[in-house]
Coordinates of C-alpha atoms and ligand atoms in Angstrom, one line a residue:
M1 CA 113.1 -9.8 161.8
W2 CA 111.6 -7.6 159.2
N3 CA 114.5 -7.7 156.7
P4 CA 116.7 -10.6 157.8
E5 CA 119.0 -10.3 154.8
M6 CA 120.0 -6.7 155.5
E7 CA 119.8 -6.9 159.2
T8 CA 122.3 -9.8 159.4
L9 CA 124.5 -8.8 156.5
P10 CA 128.2 -9.6 157.3
R11 CA 130.0 -6.4 158.3
S12 CA 132.4 -6.5 155.4
E13 CA 129.5 -6.4 153.0
L14 CA 127.7 -3.7 155.0
E15 CA 130.8 -1.6 154.9
K16 CA 130.9 -1.9 151.1
I17 CA 127.4 -0.7 150.8
Q18 CA 128.2 2.2 153.2
A19 CA 131.2 3.2 151.1
D20 CA 129.3 3.2 147.9
R21 CA 126.3 5.1 149.3
L22 CA 128.6 7.6 151.2
R23 CA 130.4 8.5 148.0
K24 CA 127.1 9.1 146.2
A25 CA 125.7 11.2 149.1
V26 CA 128.7 13.4 149.3
A27 CA 128.6 14.0 145.5
R28 CA 124.9 14.8 145.7
V29 CA 125.2 17.4 148.5
Y30 CA 128.3 18.9 146.8
H31 CA 126.4 19.4 143.6
N32 CA 123.0 20.4 145.0
V33 CA 123.5 22.2 148.3
P34 CA 125.5 25.5 148.1
F35 CA 126.1 25.2 151.9
Y36 CA 128.0 21.9 151.5
R37 CA 129.8 23.0 148.3
E38 CA 131.2 26.0 150.2
K39 CA 132.1 23.9 153.3
L40 CA 133.9 21.2 151.2
D41 CA 135.7 23.8 149.1
Q42 CA 136.9 25.6 152.2
A43 CA 138.2 22.3 153.6
G44 CA 139.8 21.6 150.2
I45 CA 137.9 18.3 149.7
K46 CA 136.4 17.2 146.4
P47 CA 133.7 14.5 146.4
E48 CA 136.1 12.2 144.6
D49 CA 138.4 12.3 147.7
I50 CA 135.8 10.3 149.6
K51 CA 136.5 6.7 148.8
S52 CA 135.7 4.7 151.9
V53 CA 134.0 5.1 155.2
K54 CA 137.4 5.9 156.8
D55 CA 137.4 9.1 154.7
L56 CA 134.3 10.2 156.6
R57 CA 136.3 11.9 159.3
R58 CA 137.8 14.3 156.7
L59 CA 134.4 15.9 156.2
P60 CA 133.2 18.9 158.1
F61 CA 130.4 18.6 160.7
T62 CA 126.9 19.9 160.4
T63 CA 125.2 21.5 163.4
K64 CA 121.8 22.6 164.5
Q65 CA 123.0 26.1 164.0
D66 CA 123.6 25.3 160.3
L67 CA 120.0 24.2 160.0
R68 CA 118.9 27.4 161.7
D69 CA 121.1 29.6 159.4
N70 CA 119.6 27.9 156.4
Y71 CA 116.0 28.0 157.7
P72 CA 113.6 26.8 156.4
F73 CA 114.6 24.9 153.2
K74 CA 118.1 26.0 152.2
L75 CA 119.8 22.7 153.1
F76 CA 117.4 20.7 150.9
S77 CA 119.1 18.8 148.2
V78 CA 116.2 18.4 145.8
P79 CA 113.8 20.9 144.2
Q80 CA 110.7 21.6 146.2
D81 CA 108.4 19.6 143.8
E82 CA 110.1 16.5 144.9
V83 CA 109.6 17.2 148.6
V84 CA 106.4 15.5 149.7
R85 CA 106.5 15.9 153.5
I86 CA 107.7 18.4 156.1
H87 CA 108.3 17.8 159.8
A88 CA 109.7 20.2 162.4
S89 CA 110.9 20.2 165.9
S90 CA 111.8 23.1 168.2
G91 CA 115.1 24.8 167.6
T92 CA 117.6 26.5 169.9
T93 CA 116.2 30.0 169.9
G94 CA 112.7 30.3 168.6
K95 CA 113.1 29.1 165.1
M96 CA 112.1 25.6 164.4
T97 CA 114.3 22.9 162.9
V98 CA 112.7 22.0 159.6
V99 CA 113.2 18.7 157.8
G100 CA 111.9 17.4 154.5
Y101 CA 111.3 14.1 152.8
T102 CA 111.0 12.9 149.2
K103 CA 108.8 9.8 148.3
G104 CA 112.1 7.8 148.5
D105 CA 112.8 9.1 152.0
L106 CA 109.4 8.1 153.2
A107 CA 110.0 4.6 151.8
V108 CA 113.3 4.4 153.7
W109 CA 111.6 5.7 156.8
A110 CA 108.9 3.0 156.6
E111 CA 111.6 0.4 156.1
V112 CA 113.7 1.4 159.1
M113 CA 110.6 1.7 161.3
A114 CA 109.4 -1.7 160.1
R115 CA 112.8 -3.1 161.2
T116 CA 112.4 -1.3 164.6
L117 CA 109.0 -2.7 165.2
G118 CA 110.3 -6.1 164.0
C119 CA 113.0 -5.8 166.7
G120 CA 110.2 -6.1 169.3
G121 CA 108.5 -9.0 167.4
V122 CA 105.7 -7.1 165.7
T123 CA 104.1 -8.8 162.7
N124 CA 101.0 -8.3 160.6
R125 CA 99.0 -10.1 163.3
D126 CA 99.6 -7.2 165.8
I127 CA 97.5 -4.3 166.7
V128 CA 99.7 -1.2 167.2
Q129 CA 98.4 1.7 169.2
I130 CA 100.4 4.8 168.4
A131 CA 100.2 7.3 171.2
Y132 CA 103.1 9.5 170.0
G133 CA 101.9 12.9 168.8
Y134 CA 100.9 13.2 165.1
G135 CA 101.7 16.4 163.3
L136 CA 104.9 18.2 162.8
F137 CA 106.6 15.9 165.4
T138 CA 108.0 12.8 163.7
G139 CA 106.9 10.3 166.4
G140 CA 103.3 9.6 165.3
L141 CA 103.6 9.4 161.6
G142 CA 107.1 7.7 161.7
V143 CA 105.8 4.7 163.7
H144 CA 102.6 4.8 161.6
Y145 CA 104.2 4.1 158.3
G146 CA 106.5 1.5 159.7
A147 CA 103.6 -0.4 161.3
E148 CA 101.6 -0.2 158.0
R149 CA 104.6 -1.4 156.1
I150 CA 104.6 -4.6 158.2
G151 CA 100.9 -4.9 157.7
A152 CA 100.0 -4.6 161.3
T153 CA 96.6 -3.0 162.3
V154 CA 97.3 0.6 163.2
I155 CA 95.4 2.6 165.8
P156 CA 96.5 6.2 165.1
I157 CA 95.2 7.6 168.3
S158 CA 98.0 10.2 168.8
G159 CA 99.0 11.5 172.3
G160 CA 96.7 12.4 175.2
N161 CA 93.2 11.6 176.2
T162 CA 94.4 8.9 178.6
K163 CA 90.9 7.5 179.4
R164 CA 90.2 6.9 175.7
Q165 CA 93.7 5.3 175.2
L166 CA 93.0 2.8 177.9
Q167 CA 89.4 2.1 176.8
I168 CA 90.6 1.5 173.2
M169 CA 93.5 -0.6 174.4
Q170 CA 91.1 -2.9 176.3
D171 CA 88.3 -3.0 173.7
F172 CA 90.4 -3.3 170.5
G173 CA 93.0 -5.6 172.1
S174 CA 96.1 -3.6 171.2
T175 CA 99.2 -5.8 171.4
A176 CA 101.9 -3.1 170.9
L177 CA 102.1 0.4 172.3
A178 CA 104.2 3.3 171.0
C179 CA 104.6 6.4 173.2
T180 CA 107.1 8.2 175.4
P181 CA 108.2 6.1 178.4
S182 CA 106.8 8.7 180.8
Y183 CA 103.4 8.6 179.2
A184 CA 103.4 4.8 179.5
L185 CA 103.9 5.1 183.2
Y186 CA 101.3 7.8 183.5
M187 CA 98.8 5.6 181.6
A188 CA 99.5 2.7 183.9
E189 CA 98.9 4.9 186.9
S190 CA 95.5 6.0 185.5
A191 CA 94.2 2.5 184.7
P192 CA 92.9 1.5 188.2
E193 CA 90.7 4.7 188.3
Q194 CA 88.9 3.3 185.2
G195 CA 88.6 -0.2 186.6
I196 CA 91.1 -1.5 184.0
S197 CA 93.5 -4.2 185.1
L198 CA 96.7 -4.0 183.1
G199 CA 97.3 -7.7 183.6
D200 CA 94.1 -8.5 181.6
L201 CA 95.1 -6.5 178.5
R202 CA 96.6 -8.2 175.4
L203 CA 99.6 -5.8 175.3
K204 CA 102.9 -7.6 174.9
V205 CA 105.5 -5.0 173.8
G206 CA 106.1 -1.2 173.9
F207 CA 108.3 1.0 171.8
F208 CA 109.5 3.9 173.9
G209 CA 111.7 6.8 173.1
A210 CA 111.8 10.5 172.1
E211 CA 113.1 11.3 175.6
P212 CA 115.7 9.9 178.0
W213 CA 114.8 7.2 180.4
S214 CA 116.7 5.1 182.8
N215 CA 116.9 1.3 183.2
N216 CA 115.0 1.6 186.4
M217 CA 112.1 3.2 184.5
R218 CA 112.3 0.3 182.1
K219 CA 112.0 -2.2 184.9
E220 CA 109.0 -0.3 186.3
I221 CA 107.2 -0.2 182.9
E222 CA 107.9 -3.8 182.3
A223 CA 106.6 -4.8 185.7
V224 CA 103.4 -2.7 185.8
W225 CA 102.4 -3.5 182.2
N226 CA 103.8 -7.0 182.0
I227 CA 105.4 -6.3 178.6
K228 CA 108.8 -6.0 177.0
A229 CA 109.9 -2.3 176.9
I230 CA 112.0 -1.5 173.8
D231 CA 114.1 1.6 173.6
I232 CA 113.8 3.3 170.2
F233 CA 115.9 6.3 169.2
G234 CA 116.0 8.9 166.5
L235 CA 116.0 12.6 165.7
S236 CA 114.1 14.7 163.2
E237 CA 117.3 15.9 161.5
I238 CA 118.3 12.3 160.6
I239 CA 114.9 10.9 159.8
G240 CA 112.8 10.8 163.0
P241 CA 112.3 7.6 165.0
G242 CA 114.0 4.7 163.2
V243 CA 117.6 5.6 163.5
S244 CA 118.3 2.9 166.0
S245 CA 116.4 0.4 168.1
E246 CA 116.9 -2.2 170.8
C247 CA 116.2 -5.8 170.0
L248 CA 114.7 -8.3 172.5
E249 CA 118.2 -8.7 173.9
Q250 CA 117.8 -5.2 175.3
N251 CA 121.5 -4.7 175.2
G252 CA 122.1 -1.5 173.1
L253 CA 120.3 -0.1 170.1
H254 CA 121.1 -1.3 166.6
V255 CA 121.8 1.6 164.3
W256 CA 120.4 0.9 160.8
E257 CA 123.8 1.4 159.3
D258 CA 123.0 0.9 155.7
H259 CA 121.2 4.3 156.0
F260 CA 122.9 6.1 158.8
I261 CA 126.6 5.9 159.6
P262 CA 127.3 6.6 163.3
E263 CA 130.5 8.0 164.9
I264 CA 131.4 9.0 168.4
I265 CA 133.5 12.1 168.8
D266 CA 135.1 14.0 171.6
P267 CA 132.6 17.0 171.9
A268 CA 135.4 19.4 172.8
T269 CA 137.9 18.6 170.0
G270 CA 135.8 16.9 167.4
E271 CA 138.3 14.0 167.3
V272 CA 136.7 10.6 166.4
L273 CA 136.9 8.3 169.4
P274 CA 137.4 4.5 169.3
Y275 CA 134.5 2.1 169.7
G276 CA 133.7 1.6 173.4
E277 CA 134.4 5.1 174.4
K278 CA 131.8 7.6 175.5
G279 CA 131.3 10.8 173.5
E280 CA 128.9 12.7 171.3
L281 CA 127.0 10.8 168.6
V282 CA 127.4 12.0 165.0
F283 CA 125.3 10.6 162.1
T284 CA 125.7 10.8 158.4
C285 CA 122.7 10.1 156.2
I286 CA 123.8 8.1 153.2
T287 CA 120.5 7.4 151.5
K288 CA 118.4 10.5 152.3
E289 CA 117.4 12.6 149.3
A290 CA 115.7 15.7 150.5
L291 CA 117.9 16.4 153.5
P292 CA 121.1 14.2 153.5
L293 CA 123.0 15.7 156.5
I294 CA 126.7 15.0 156.6
R295 CA 128.3 14.3 160.1
Y296 CA 125.4 15.8 162.0
R297 CA 126.3 16.5 165.6
T298 CA 123.4 15.2 167.7
R299 CA 124.6 16.6 171.1
D300 CA 123.5 13.2 172.5
I301 CA 126.1 11.3 174.5
S302 CA 126.5 7.6 173.9
I303 CA 128.9 4.7 173.2
L304 CA 129.2 2.5 170.1
Y305 CA 129.6 -1.3 170.3
P306 CA 130.5 -3.0 167.0
E307 CA 130.5 -6.6 168.5
P308 CA 127.9 -9.0 167.1
C309 CA 124.6 -9.2 169.0
L310 CA 123.1 -12.5 170.3
C311 CA 120.0 -11.7 168.2
G312 CA 122.0 -12.2 165.0
R313 CA 121.8 -8.7 163.7
T314 CA 125.1 -7.3 162.6
H315 CA 124.3 -3.6 162.7
M316 CA 126.4 -1.8 165.3
R317 CA 124.8 -1.0 168.7
M318 CA 124.7 2.3 170.5
N319 CA 124.3 2.6 174.2
R320 CA 121.1 4.1 175.5
V321 CA 121.5 7.9 175.5
L322 CA 123.6 8.8 178.5
G323 CA 123.2 12.6 178.5
R324 CA 123.5 15.7 176.4
T325 CA 126.4 18.1 175.7
D326 CA 124.1 21.1 175.6
D327 CA 121.3 22.3 177.9
M328 CA 118.3 20.9 175.9
L329 CA 115.6 19.5 178.1
I330 CA 112.8 17.2 176.9
I331 CA 109.6 18.0 178.8
R332 CA 106.6 15.8 178.1
G333 CA 108.2 14.8 174.8
V334 CA 108.9 18.4 173.7
N335 CA 112.5 19.6 173.2
V336 CA 113.0 22.8 175.2
F337 CA 116.0 25.0 175.3
P338 CA 116.2 27.4 178.3
S339 CA 117.2 30.1 175.8
Q340 CA 113.7 29.8 174.2
I341 CA 112.0 30.5 177.6
E342 CA 114.5 33.4 178.1
S343 CA 113.5 35.0 174.8
V344 CA 109.8 34.7 175.7
L345 CA 110.5 36.5 179.0
L346 CA 112.6 39.1 177.3
E347 CA 109.9 39.7 174.7
I348 CA 107.3 40.3 177.4
G349 CA 109.9 42.5 179.1
E350 CA 108.1 43.0 182.5
T351 CA 110.3 40.8 184.6
E352 CA 113.9 41.0 185.8
P353 CA 116.6 39.0 183.9
H354 CA 116.8 36.3 186.6
Y355 CA 114.9 33.1 186.1
Q356 CA 115.3 29.4 186.8
L357 CA 113.5 26.4 185.5
I358 CA 112.6 23.7 188.0
V359 CA 111.9 20.4 186.2
D360 CA 110.4 17.5 188.2
R361 CA 108.2 14.5 187.9
D362 CA 104.7 14.8 189.3
G363 CA 103.8 11.2 189.6
N364 CA 105.0 10.1 186.1
L365 CA 104.4 13.4 184.3
D366 CA 107.0 16.0 183.7
D367 CA 106.3 19.2 185.5
L368 CA 107.9 22.5 184.7
E369 CA 107.9 25.5 187.0
I370 CA 109.4 28.7 185.9
W371 CA 110.6 31.0 188.7
V372 CA 111.0 34.6 187.5
E373 CA 112.1 37.6 189.6
V374 CA 110.0 40.8 189.3
S375 CA 110.8 44.3 190.6
A376 CA 110.2 45.1 194.2
E377 CA 107.6 47.6 193.2
L378 CA 105.6 45.1 191.2
F379 CA 106.0 42.6 193.9
S380 CA 104.5 44.9 196.5
D381 CA 101.8 46.1 194.1
E382 CA 98.3 44.5 193.8
V383 CA 98.1 40.8 193.7
R384 CA 95.9 41.0 190.6
K385 CA 98.8 42.6 188.6
L386 CA 101.1 39.8 189.5
E387 CA 98.5 37.2 188.6
E388 CA 97.9 38.8 185.2
L389 CA 101.7 38.8 184.4
G390 CA 102.0 35.2 185.5
A391 CA 99.1 34.2 183.3
K392 CA 100.5 36.1 180.3
I393 CA 103.9 34.4 180.6
K394 CA 102.2 31.0 180.9
R395 CA 100.1 31.8 177.7
E396 CA 103.2 32.9 175.8
I397 CA 105.2 29.8 176.7
M398 CA 102.2 27.7 175.6
S399 CA 101.9 29.4 172.3
T400 CA 105.6 29.5 171.4
L401 CA 106.8 26.2 172.8
G402 CA 103.6 24.2 173.1
I403 CA 104.1 23.2 176.7
S404 CA 102.3 24.2 179.9
A405 CA 104.3 25.5 182.7
R406 CA 103.6 26.9 186.2
V407 CA 104.9 30.4 186.6
K408 CA 106.0 31.6 190.0
L409 CA 106.9 35.3 190.2
V410 CA 109.3 35.9 193.1
E411 CA 110.9 38.9 194.9
P412 CA 114.2 40.3 193.7
K413 CA 117.3 38.2 194.8
T414 CA 115.2 35.0 195.5
I415 CA 117.0 33.0 192.8
P416 CA 120.5 32.0 193.8
R417 CA 123.2 34.0 192.0
S418 CA 126.3 32.3 190.7
E419 CA 129.7 33.7 190.0
G420 CA 130.2 31.8 186.8
K421 CA 127.5 30.6 184.4
A422 CA 124.0 31.1 185.8
K423 CA 122.3 27.9 186.9
R424 CA 119.2 28.1 184.7
V425 CA 117.9 24.6 185.2
V426 CA 117.3 22.4 188.2
D427 CA 116.3 19.0 186.8
R428 CA 115.2 16.6 189.6
R429 CA 114.1 13.8 187.3
D430 CA 117.4 11.8 187.2
V431 CA 116.6 10.3 183.8
Y432 CA 120.0 9.7 182.5
I433 CA 121.0 7.1 185.0
R434 CA 122.0 3.9 183.2
Ligands
LIG501 O1 112.2 12.5 169.4 C1 112.2 11.2 167.3 C2 111.6 10.1 168.0 C3 110.2 9.9 168.1 C4 112.4 9.1 168.6 C5 109.6 8.8 168.7 C6 111.9 8.0 169.2 C7 110.5 7.9 169.3 P1 113.2 15.0 168.0 O2 112.0 15.6 168.5 O3 114.0 15.6 166.9 O4 113.0 13.5 167.5 O5 114.2 14.8 169.3 C8 115.4 14.2 169.1 O6 115.3 13.3 171.4 O7 118.5 14.0 170.0 C9 117.5 12.8 171.9 O8 118.1 13.8 172.7 C10 116.1 12.6 172.3 N1 115.7 11.1 172.1 C11 115.0 10.5 171.1 N2 114.9 9.2 171.4 C12 115.5 9.0 172.6 C13 115.8 7.8 173.4 C14 112.4 12.5 168.2 N3 115.3 6.6 173.0 C15 116.1 14.1 170.5 N4 116.5 8.0 174.5 C16 117.4 13.3 170.4 C17 116.9 9.2 174.9 C18 116.1 10.2 173.0 N5 116.8 10.3 174.2

């Protein structure tokens, strides 16, 4: 364990810490962020009304739309000269979700990531190969600072270049791998082509997250790599990776509750649900300085389990993510909303307003195909024109969303019509199975 004292703190003491930090966090946002002052005033709540964690449910929610409305920095709770880092992830319609960190936030992030890596047994004797993307995405740098905090040897290779990943893993003797679960499977599949035998590597543990994966996928990863596969969860708005992590018991993910308070709500009514019930995960940041979000609705579906864990950690566990309450897809680690693809198509304006996204796994890599209807005239026109339009859409999708997609232009009325909500997505990957 990285921080045994805090990770095994009796719940009564943990709750005292939470209450104290929650009070301070609410006062901080009330005084520093006009958005929160207005929201609390509207709800008739003063910071002094918040005395214990039970009072949390009186506070209003924060949503992704709120971040969008306050783009890019208006929800920040400190002056810009105290913000030392920015990250971002894709938002619902074009604009990014922007998050900021103070020096103190980076220290908290390194701490919770050190605990996360400690959950899988990483120490300063380990060599951690970080194959999450570096850059605006929180995966690479998040794991990086946690591994450095532990004193492990870090290989900041970032994502992609599979041949080099495998070569380095073999030559440098990496003992821990951090990447998306689908990339771990893809890497495994590529190893034989390079004459690398996974059984001969020193790898013993992997930290996989940033996208949904099933227990069957875990079994497959553990079997082909001969490692323990640990599920790690987080989202940029809360801190990045390091919100929660499985321990070696692999029976739910410990939420680092001295920094983030979890709740489960009924997504339709907003009512808080009892522990053990399935609903939408909501987090409150109680130590963040730059962007301390209050009751942030994640749209992720899970369950909370407060019972103690066999590993000795007292921090509550959440179920692996069971689904989403919105239509967000995660394609090769990138969050994609169908509405973003729709706005690219509308902007180009040379297609009909009927499209469908077909998401599948090609081997172990996500594959996105976009079907778009074009007018009968265009369809019966020269093939070259169609090809040009297809290439243009592909290029625009790549430049706005950063993902590659295959584009298939089809005749009018090819895409099934529906009487209610159009079925924009056909996802054949089955990743949310328990
Ligand atoms: O994906 C942070 C992260 C990086 C987590 C590396 C783990 C490892 P975002 O890009 O903001 O942040 O995406 C957050 O990804 O709301 C979930 O829907 C999904 N997600 C993240 N981890 C998991 C997981 C990072 N272990 C969104 N299982 C979240 C299922 C996950 N879904």
